[in-house]
């Protein structure tokens, strides 16, 4: 059973606009969340994390928001750039155990 | 220059043969992982190891085996018992389990 879900397989955004990637989870014990970016035929690259004691974490153009009551997190990219075009995965873990990954959202930033 | 290396990048095998995928890290990380990615799917955990000489099965361990004789190395063997071995295999490491994982470039295995 998929514990971490990314319900949008793809997203297209104009360059300069905001990209919002969403992720839902089912396990209320998850307390640490990660976002990764992946180009084809390469390994994922760590982007940003958030722990359950926070509801927001920011790093440059990337901001992750966590809504624990809704079991939902989102990644905002502002402004979006063509180089951001990639597949984005969210991942969650509970109490320092293994991470569970979503199925990914393919972001295309149109110049 | 620290990182994770996986070799080879592409690997071709005949059905019925065992094949071993290499993963080496020089990040001094205690934990190492093997994932499999199939088209349209997320990363699924095959095996992970928290310390040398110890490893645990992930969600899809059947048909795979691993060893962790050195901190730096975590090879994965895809055995002939794995029904659908063709996939993209990713190795990762982290300081400890539950921390950010850093991934290698992956190995694309094709079995015909």
GROMACS .gro file of C-alpha atoms in nm:
model
  223
    1UNK     CA    1   0.000   0.000   0.000
    2UNK     CA    2   0.144   0.335  -0.105
    3UNK     CA    3   0.210   0.537   0.209
    4UNK     CA    4   0.332   0.841   0.021
    5UNK     CA    5   0.139   0.963  -0.281
    6UNK     CA    6   0.205   1.219  -0.547
    7UNK     CA    7  -0.122   1.233  -0.735
    8UNK     CA    8  -0.008   1.457  -1.017
    9UNK     CA    9   0.220   1.265  -1.254
   10UNK     CA   10   0.308   1.583  -1.443
   11UNK     CA   11   0.299   1.960  -1.419
   12UNK     CA   12   0.378   2.234  -1.671
   13UNK     CA   13   0.461   2.588  -1.565
   14UNK     CA   14   0.577   2.899  -1.747
   15UNK     CA   15   0.926   3.024  -1.669
   16UNK     CA   16   0.920   3.280  -1.391
   17UNK     CA   17   0.597   3.155  -1.240
   18UNK     CA   18   0.547   2.947  -0.928
   19UNK     CA   19   0.561   2.567  -0.939
   20UNK     CA   20   0.369   2.384  -0.667
   21UNK     CA   21   0.427   2.013  -0.626
   22UNK     CA   22   0.208   1.821  -0.385
   23UNK     CA   23   0.253   1.513  -0.174
   24UNK     CA   24   0.013   1.329   0.058
   25UNK     CA   25   0.090   1.064   0.315
   26UNK     CA   26  -0.113   0.822   0.518
   27UNK     CA   27   0.109   0.732   0.813
   28UNK     CA   28   0.063   0.977   1.099
   29UNK     CA   29   0.391   0.857   1.250
   30UNK     CA   30   0.594   1.014   0.969
   31UNK     CA   31   0.801   1.289   1.121
   32UNK     CA   32   1.065   1.376   0.862
   33UNK     CA   33   1.012   1.462   0.499
   34UNK     CA   34   1.242   1.512   0.205
   35UNK     CA   35   1.217   1.638  -0.151
   36UNK     CA   36   1.443   1.512  -0.426
   37UNK     CA   37   1.495   1.619  -0.786
   38UNK     CA   38   1.584   1.364  -1.049
   39UNK     CA   39   1.699   1.393  -1.407
   40UNK     CA   40   1.661   1.094  -1.644
   41UNK     CA   41   1.920   0.819  -1.600
   42UNK     CA   42   2.070   0.992  -1.295
   43UNK     CA   43   2.036   0.947  -0.922
   44UNK     CA   44   1.803   1.177  -0.726
   45UNK     CA   45   1.953   1.490  -0.576
   46UNK     CA   46   1.846   1.601  -0.230
   47UNK     CA   47   1.670   1.939  -0.237
   48UNK     CA   48   1.515   2.027   0.095
   49UNK     CA   49   1.381   1.867   0.411
   50UNK     CA   50   1.132   1.945   0.684
   51UNK     CA   51   1.069   1.790   1.022
   52UNK     CA   52   0.727   1.759   1.177
   53UNK     CA   53   0.805   2.022   1.439
   54UNK     CA   54   0.800   2.285   1.164
   55UNK     CA   55   0.540   2.383   0.910
   56UNK     CA   56   0.771   2.560   0.669
   57UNK     CA   57   1.130   2.542   0.554
   58UNK     CA   58   1.291   2.767   0.297
   59UNK     CA   59   1.609   2.738   0.094
   60UNK     CA   60   1.654   2.993  -0.180
   61UNK     CA   61   1.388   2.945  -0.445
   62UNK     CA   62   1.257   2.630  -0.275
   63UNK     CA   63   1.008   2.626   0.011
   64UNK     CA   64   0.845   2.321   0.162
   65UNK     CA   65   0.520   2.348   0.356
   66UNK     CA   66   0.389   2.081   0.589
   67UNK     CA   67   0.027   2.049   0.699
   68UNK     CA   68   0.027   1.772   0.957
   69UNK     CA   69  -0.346   1.771   1.016
   70UNK     CA   70  -0.408   1.716   0.644
   71UNK     CA   71  -0.106   1.485   0.608
   72UNK     CA   72   0.005   1.696   0.317
   73UNK     CA   73   0.323   1.864   0.209
   74UNK     CA   74   0.405   2.079  -0.085
   75UNK     CA   75   0.715   2.211  -0.257
   76UNK     CA   76   0.704   2.563  -0.398
   77UNK     CA   77   0.961   2.675  -0.653
   78UNK     CA   78   0.968   3.049  -0.716
   79UNK     CA   79   1.058   3.165  -0.974
   80UNK     CA   80   1.059   2.852  -1.188
   81UNK     CA   81   1.347   2.814  -1.432
   82UNK     CA   82   1.390   2.581  -1.731
   83UNK     CA   83   1.667   2.399  -1.543
   84UNK     CA   84   1.409   2.299  -1.283
   85UNK     CA   85   1.251   2.064  -1.536
   86UNK     CA   86   1.291   1.721  -1.377
   87UNK     CA   87   1.102   1.460  -1.180
   88UNK     CA   88   1.044   1.552  -0.816
   89UNK     CA   89   1.001   1.291  -0.546
   90UNK     CA   90   0.883   1.339  -0.192
   91UNK     CA   91   0.985   1.094   0.079
   92UNK     CA   92   0.882   1.040   0.439
   93UNK     CA   93   1.015   0.849   0.735
   94UNK     CA   94   0.905   0.773   1.088
   95UNK     CA   95   1.128   0.775   1.393
   96UNK     CA   96   1.453   0.746   1.201
   97UNK     CA   97   1.350   0.446   0.999
   98UNK     CA   98   1.341   0.386   0.625
   99UNK     CA   99   1.209   0.647   0.385
  100UNK     CA  100   0.904   0.584   0.172
  101UNK     CA  101   0.904   0.756  -0.164
  102UNK     CA  102   0.618   0.887  -0.374
  103UNK     CA  103   0.586   0.803  -0.743
  104UNK     CA  104   0.715   1.141  -0.854
  105UNK     CA  105   0.586   1.443  -1.043
  106UNK     CA  106   0.744   1.540  -1.372
  107UNK     CA  107   0.783   1.918  -1.385
  108UNK     CA  108   0.828   2.096  -1.718
  109UNK     CA  109   0.917   2.464  -1.707
  110UNK     CA  110   0.835   2.626  -2.038
  111UNK     CA  111   1.069   2.906  -2.148
  112UNK     CA  112   3.582   1.453  -0.374
  113UNK     CA  113   3.320   1.265  -0.170
  114UNK     CA  114   3.036   1.076  -0.323
  115UNK     CA  115   2.875   0.750  -0.421
  116UNK     CA  116   2.984   0.552  -0.722
  117UNK     CA  117   2.792   0.280  -0.895
  118UNK     CA  118   2.929   0.070  -1.170
  119UNK     CA  119   2.867  -0.005  -1.441
  120UNK     CA  120   2.615   0.251  -1.567
  121UNK     CA  121   2.460  -0.002  -1.807
  122UNK     CA  122   2.458  -0.377  -1.760
  123UNK     CA  123   2.321  -0.648  -1.986
  124UNK     CA  124   2.267  -1.008  -1.879
  125UNK     CA  125   2.101  -1.318  -2.004
  126UNK     CA  126   1.806  -1.457  -1.815
  127UNK     CA  127   1.909  -1.712  -1.554
  128UNK     CA  128   2.240  -1.548  -1.469
  129UNK     CA  129   2.317  -1.383  -1.138
  130UNK     CA  130   2.463  -1.034  -1.161
  131UNK     CA  131   2.626  -0.813  -0.898
  132UNK     CA  132   2.592  -0.436  -0.895
  133UNK     CA  133   2.863  -0.235  -0.728
  134UNK     CA  134   2.813   0.054  -0.485
  135UNK     CA  135   3.095   0.238  -0.310
  136UNK     CA  136   3.082   0.550  -0.094
  137UNK     CA  137   3.354   0.764   0.059
  138UNK     CA  138   3.124   0.985   0.265
  139UNK     CA  139   3.191   0.788   0.584
  140UNK     CA  140   2.819   0.715   0.608
  141UNK     CA  141   2.701   0.431   0.828
  142UNK     CA  142   2.378   0.353   0.643
  143UNK     CA  143   2.350   0.233   0.285
  144UNK     CA  144   2.050   0.142   0.072
  145UNK     CA  145   1.947  -0.020  -0.253
  146UNK     CA  146   1.639   0.097  -0.441
  147UNK     CA  147   1.477  -0.008  -0.761
  148UNK     CA  148   1.296   0.231  -0.994
  149UNK     CA  149   1.056   0.115  -1.265
  150UNK     CA  150   0.891   0.344  -1.522
  151UNK     CA  151   0.614   0.552  -1.364
  152UNK     CA  152   0.691   0.425  -1.018
  153UNK     CA  153   0.865   0.564  -0.718
  154UNK     CA  154   1.175   0.427  -0.556
  155UNK     CA  155   1.118   0.098  -0.384
  156UNK     CA  156   1.353  -0.021  -0.113
  157UNK     CA  157   1.524  -0.354  -0.173
  158UNK     CA  158   1.771  -0.379   0.118
  159UNK     CA  159   1.937  -0.146   0.361
  160UNK     CA  160   2.225  -0.167   0.603
  161UNK     CA  161   2.275   0.042   0.914
  162UNK     CA  162   2.617  -0.089   1.006
  163UNK     CA  163   2.883  -0.324   0.874
  164UNK     CA  164   2.789  -0.692   0.872
  165UNK     CA  165   2.422  -0.613   0.924
  166UNK     CA  166   2.142  -0.554   0.676
  167UNK     CA  167   1.763  -0.568   0.661
  168UNK     CA  168   1.514  -0.650   0.390
  169UNK     CA  169   1.317  -0.372   0.237
  170UNK     CA  170   0.980  -0.396   0.070
  171UNK     CA  171   1.092  -0.595  -0.236
  172UNK     CA  172   1.387  -0.809  -0.123
  173UNK     CA  173   1.281  -1.132  -0.293
  174UNK     CA  174   1.529  -1.240  -0.558
  175UNK     CA  175   1.805  -1.010  -0.429
  176UNK     CA  176   2.095  -1.051  -0.189
  177UNK     CA  177   2.344  -0.808  -0.037
  178UNK     CA  178   2.656  -0.803   0.177
  179UNK     CA  179   2.816  -0.533   0.391
  180UNK     CA  180   3.168  -0.643   0.471
  181UNK     CA  181   3.312  -0.291   0.459
  182UNK     CA  182   3.162   0.040   0.556
  183UNK     CA  183   3.232   0.180   0.210
  184UNK     CA  184   3.080  -0.098   0.004
  185UNK     CA  185   2.730  -0.245  -0.033
  186UNK     CA  186   2.707  -0.470  -0.342
  187UNK     CA  187   2.372  -0.598  -0.462
  188UNK     CA  188   2.331  -0.935  -0.634
  189UNK     CA  189   2.032  -0.981  -0.857
  190UNK     CA  190   1.971  -1.354  -0.863
  191UNK     CA  191   1.799  -1.566  -1.122
  192UNK     CA  192   1.508  -1.592  -0.878
  193UNK     CA  193   1.416  -1.227  -0.938
  194UNK     CA  194   1.121  -1.248  -1.179
  195UNK     CA  195   1.150  -0.901  -1.335
  196UNK     CA  196   1.510  -0.788  -1.293
  197UNK     CA  197   1.516  -0.531  -1.572
  198UNK     CA  198   1.509  -0.193  -1.394
  199UNK     CA  199   1.708   0.111  -1.287
  200UNK     CA  200   1.893   0.040  -0.962
  201UNK     CA  201   1.995   0.315  -0.725
  202UNK     CA  202   2.231   0.298  -0.431
  203UNK     CA  203   2.220   0.558  -0.155
  204UNK     CA  204   2.386   0.632   0.175
  205UNK     CA  205   2.315   0.847   0.479
  206UNK     CA  206   2.485   0.935   0.804
  207UNK     CA  207   2.234   0.720   0.987
  208UNK     CA  208   1.896   0.579   0.891
  209UNK     CA  209   1.628   0.846   0.887
  210UNK     CA  210   1.862   1.116   0.762
  211UNK     CA  211   1.890   1.262   0.413
  212UNK     CA  212   2.010   1.002   0.169
  213UNK     CA  213   2.260   1.076  -0.104
  214UNK     CA  214   2.228   0.877  -0.421
  215UNK     CA  215   2.468   0.735  -0.673
  216UNK     CA  216   2.417   0.777  -1.048
  217UNK     CA  217   2.238   0.444  -1.086
  218UNK     CA  218   2.283   0.126  -1.290
  219UNK     CA  219   2.044   0.036  -1.570
  220UNK     CA  220   2.016  -0.344  -1.576
  221UNK     CA  221   1.864  -0.515  -1.877
  222UNK     CA  222   1.799  -0.888  -1.867
  223UNK     CA  223   1.696  -1.064  -2.187
   0.00000   0.00000   0.00000
